[in-house]
Amino acid sequence: NCHSLVEASLPFIGNSSNDDNCYLGYIFKSNDYSNHNSGVPQNLNKVIITGETFLESFAFSGCQNLQSVVLTGNVTEMGERVFASCKNLEEVILCEGLENIGSYAFFECESLINVYIPESIIKISSFAFYKCNMLEKIEIPNSVKFVDK
């Protein structure tokens, strides 16, 4: 049940790297497909991803108590709505090497204040920061060549 878990450092999300079950709740035995991150411990507020190359769509979506995410290593692409509806997410540090941010990636991250976007980003997809009402400052690096509507 991992009730005391506040921070997790993981090489990948889900069952294995590049598997169909690439969402955080999988490792906590969440089996509700419609709310696949429902099993994530309530006290878990920081996740560090160390080895994943692609963050699947909805990987962290709905993780209500998550406050901080750090991507390190080899992540080059994020799918759609990766962090959607993470209502308490305040800070995200994206790793150097990440090239694409998926559509609605941070949709409804109402507490998001700080996002570090590395120089390696080439594309920011549509509505990536939609409804991020607390976002105070964002610096888009010169490496960005395409921003969707």
mmCIF file of C-alpha atoms in Angstrom:
data_model
loop_
_atom_site.group_PDB
_atom_site.id
_atom_site.type_symbol
_atom_site.label_atom_id
_atom_site.label_comp_id
_atom_site.label_asym_id
_atom_site.label_seq_id
_atom_site.Cartn_x
_atom_site.Cartn_y
_atom_site.Cartn_z
ATOM 1 C CA ASN A 1 0.000 0.000 0.000
ATOM 2 C CA CYS A 2 3.038 2.297 0.334
ATOM 3 C CA HIS A 3 1.173 4.920 2.382
ATOM 4 C CA SER A 4 4.412 6.541 3.588
ATOM 5 C CA LEU A 5 6.039 6.822 0.149
ATOM 6 C CA VAL A 6 6.739 10.497 -0.647
ATOM 7 C CA GLU A 7 9.398 10.247 -3.380
ATOM 8 C CA ALA A 8 10.142 7.661 -6.063
ATOM 9 C CA SER A 9 13.041 7.361 -8.495
ATOM 10 C CA LEU A 10 12.132 5.026 -11.366
ATOM 11 C CA PRO A 11 13.902 3.879 -14.539
ATOM 12 C CA PHE A 12 10.576 3.724 -16.413
ATOM 13 C CA ILE A 13 6.823 4.056 -15.921
ATOM 14 C CA GLY A 14 4.604 0.966 -15.720
ATOM 15 C CA ASN A 15 5.354 -2.685 -16.397
ATOM 16 C CA SER A 16 8.478 -2.193 -18.498
ATOM 17 C CA SER A 17 9.976 0.344 -20.830
ATOM 18 C CA ASN A 18 7.861 0.706 -24.006
ATOM 19 C CA ASP A 19 5.019 -1.499 -22.746
ATOM 20 C CA ASP A 20 1.259 -0.972 -23.025
ATOM 21 C CA ASN A 21 0.952 -0.397 -19.271
ATOM 22 C CA CYS A 22 3.061 2.773 -19.185
ATOM 23 C CA TYR A 23 1.312 4.695 -16.437
ATOM 24 C CA LEU A 24 2.450 5.399 -12.895
ATOM 25 C CA GLY A 25 -0.442 3.597 -11.193
ATOM 26 C CA TYR A 26 0.531 0.271 -12.751
ATOM 27 C CA ILE A 27 3.339 -0.336 -10.254
ATOM 28 C CA PHE A 28 0.857 0.293 -7.427
ATOM 29 C CA LYS A 29 -1.606 -2.304 -8.821
ATOM 30 C CA SER A 30 -4.101 0.187 -10.168
ATOM 31 C CA ASN A 31 -6.403 -1.862 -12.383
ATOM 32 C CA ASP A 32 -9.059 0.730 -13.124
ATOM 33 C CA TYR A 33 -8.402 1.513 -16.789
ATOM 34 C CA SER A 34 -10.554 4.660 -16.819
ATOM 35 C CA ASN A 35 -8.701 6.066 -13.797
ATOM 36 C CA HIS A 36 -5.422 4.215 -14.214
ATOM 37 C CA ASN A 37 -3.467 6.307 -11.707
ATOM 38 C CA SER A 38 -5.987 5.808 -8.899
ATOM 39 C CA GLY A 39 -3.625 3.448 -7.006
ATOM 40 C CA VAL A 40 -0.807 5.988 -6.660
ATOM 41 C CA PRO A 41 -0.048 6.572 -2.941
ATOM 42 C CA GLN A 42 -1.610 9.762 -1.584
ATOM 43 C CA ASN A 43 1.690 10.969 -0.057
ATOM 44 C CA LEU A 44 3.758 10.511 -3.231
ATOM 45 C CA ASN A 45 4.631 14.055 -4.236
ATOM 46 C CA LYS A 46 7.890 13.732 -6.198
ATOM 47 C CA VAL A 47 8.855 11.387 -9.032
ATOM 48 C CA ILE A 48 12.216 11.190 -10.789
ATOM 49 C CA ILE A 49 12.353 9.279 -14.085
ATOM 50 C CA THR A 50 15.869 8.089 -14.910
ATOM 51 C CA GLY A 51 15.815 5.859 -17.981
ATOM 52 C CA GLU A 52 12.640 6.145 -20.043
ATOM 53 C CA THR A 53 12.940 7.341 -23.656
ATOM 54 C CA PHE A 54 9.267 8.068 -24.354
ATOM 55 C CA LEU A 55 6.634 9.092 -21.825
ATOM 56 C CA GLU A 56 3.378 7.515 -22.982
ATOM 57 C CA SER A 57 0.164 9.503 -23.139
ATOM 58 C CA PHE A 58 -1.561 9.837 -19.747
ATOM 59 C CA ALA A 59 1.490 8.420 -17.893
ATOM 60 C CA PHE A 60 0.927 10.667 -14.848
ATOM 61 C CA SER A 61 -2.524 12.073 -15.603
ATOM 62 C CA GLY A 62 -4.740 12.516 -12.586
ATOM 63 C CA CYS A 63 -1.964 12.082 -10.001
ATOM 64 C CA GLN A 64 -3.612 14.605 -7.697
ATOM 65 C CA ASN A 65 -0.877 14.938 -5.052
ATOM 66 C CA LEU A 66 2.158 14.965 -7.299
ATOM 67 C CA GLN A 67 4.058 18.232 -6.744
ATOM 68 C CA SER A 68 7.360 17.754 -8.546
ATOM 69 C CA VAL A 69 8.636 15.722 -11.506
ATOM 70 C CA VAL A 70 12.219 15.502 -12.719
ATOM 71 C CA LEU A 71 13.047 13.845 -16.016
ATOM 72 C CA THR A 72 16.652 12.764 -16.341
ATOM 73 C CA GLY A 73 18.469 10.609 -18.819
ATOM 74 C CA ASN A 74 17.117 9.633 -22.172
ATOM 75 C CA VAL A 75 13.576 11.010 -22.502
ATOM 76 C CA THR A 76 13.223 12.446 -26.010
ATOM 77 C CA GLU A 77 9.452 12.653 -26.404
ATOM 78 C CA MET A 78 6.292 13.097 -24.348
ATOM 79 C CA GLY A 79 2.913 11.814 -25.465
ATOM 80 C CA GLU A 80 -0.423 13.570 -25.046
ATOM 81 C CA ARG A 81 -1.769 14.591 -21.620
ATOM 82 C CA VAL A 82 1.216 13.102 -19.804
ATOM 83 C CA PHE A 83 0.628 15.305 -16.745
ATOM 84 C CA ALA A 84 -3.004 16.299 -17.410
ATOM 85 C CA SER A 85 -5.064 17.087 -14.315
ATOM 86 C CA CYS A 86 -2.147 16.856 -11.894
ATOM 87 C CA LYS A 87 -3.836 19.569 -9.858
ATOM 88 C CA ASN A 88 -1.010 20.043 -7.316
ATOM 89 C CA LEU A 89 1.963 19.796 -9.691
ATOM 90 C CA GLU A 90 4.119 22.870 -9.040
ATOM 91 C CA GLU A 91 7.437 22.154 -10.725
ATOM 92 C CA VAL A 92 8.636 20.139 -13.711
ATOM 93 C CA ILE A 93 12.234 19.830 -14.791
ATOM 94 C CA LEU A 94 12.466 18.453 -18.318
ATOM 95 C CA CYS A 95 15.729 16.815 -19.322
ATOM 96 C CA GLU A 96 18.186 17.922 -21.933
ATOM 97 C CA GLY A 97 17.579 15.709 -24.969
ATOM 98 C CA LEU A 98 13.780 16.042 -24.835
ATOM 99 C CA GLU A 99 12.640 17.189 -28.279
ATOM 100 C CA ASN A 100 8.826 17.119 -28.237
ATOM 101 C CA ILE A 101 6.172 18.084 -25.704
ATOM 102 C CA GLY A 102 2.854 16.418 -26.544
ATOM 103 C CA SER A 103 -0.593 18.006 -26.885
ATOM 104 C CA TYR A 104 -2.245 18.993 -23.614
ATOM 105 C CA ALA A 105 0.849 17.693 -21.795
ATOM 106 C CA PHE A 106 0.211 19.906 -18.745
ATOM 107 C CA PHE A 107 -3.535 20.443 -19.228
ATOM 108 C CA GLU A 108 -5.246 21.575 -16.005
ATOM 109 C CA CYS A 109 -2.046 21.610 -13.960
ATOM 110 C CA GLU A 110 -3.615 24.392 -11.950
ATOM 111 C CA SER A 111 -0.730 24.774 -9.461
ATOM 112 C CA LEU A 112 2.109 24.653 -11.992
ATOM 113 C CA ILE A 113 4.437 27.572 -11.321
ATOM 114 C CA ASN A 114 7.750 26.547 -12.853
ATOM 115 C CA VAL A 115 8.686 24.506 -15.924
ATOM 116 C CA TYR A 116 12.269 24.162 -17.063
ATOM 117 C CA ILE A 117 12.316 23.696 -20.846
ATOM 118 C CA PRO A 118 15.710 22.557 -22.142
ATOM 119 C CA GLU A 119 17.493 23.864 -25.237
ATOM 120 C CA SER A 120 16.860 20.535 -26.989
ATOM 121 C CA ILE A 121 13.096 21.149 -27.396
ATOM 122 C CA ILE A 122 12.114 21.430 -31.071
ATOM 123 C CA LYS A 123 8.305 21.155 -30.924
ATOM 124 C CA ILE A 124 5.649 22.186 -28.413
ATOM 125 C CA SER A 125 2.327 20.642 -29.405
ATOM 126 C CA SER A 126 -1.118 22.222 -29.143
ATOM 127 C CA PHE A 127 -2.470 23.388 -25.808
ATOM 128 C CA ALA A 128 0.579 22.029 -23.952
ATOM 129 C CA PHE A 129 0.092 24.506 -21.076
ATOM 130 C CA TYR A 130 -3.667 25.043 -21.345
ATOM 131 C CA LYS A 131 -5.323 25.934 -18.029
ATOM 132 C CA CYS A 132 -2.024 26.296 -16.170
ATOM 133 C CA ASN A 133 -3.417 29.295 -14.329
ATOM 134 C CA MET A 134 -0.554 29.719 -11.833
ATOM 135 C CA LEU A 135 2.279 29.546 -14.369
ATOM 136 C CA GLU A 136 4.254 32.711 -13.697
ATOM 137 C CA LYS A 137 7.031 32.504 -16.250
ATOM 138 C CA ILE A 138 8.040 30.261 -19.103
ATOM 139 C CA GLU A 139 11.082 30.613 -21.298
ATOM 140 C CA ILE A 140 10.814 29.099 -24.753
ATOM 141 C CA PRO A 141 14.342 28.353 -25.977
ATOM 142 C CA ASN A 142 15.578 29.343 -29.429
ATOM 143 C CA SER A 143 15.753 25.667 -30.367
ATOM 144 C CA VAL A 144 11.934 25.542 -30.703
ATOM 145 C CA LYS A 145 11.032 25.461 -34.385
ATOM 146 C CA PHE A 146 7.332 24.645 -34.157
ATOM 147 C CA VAL A 147 4.496 25.510 -31.771
ATOM 148 C CA ASP A 148 1.039 24.095 -32.544
ATOM 149 C CA LYS A 149 -2.107 26.163 -32.121
#
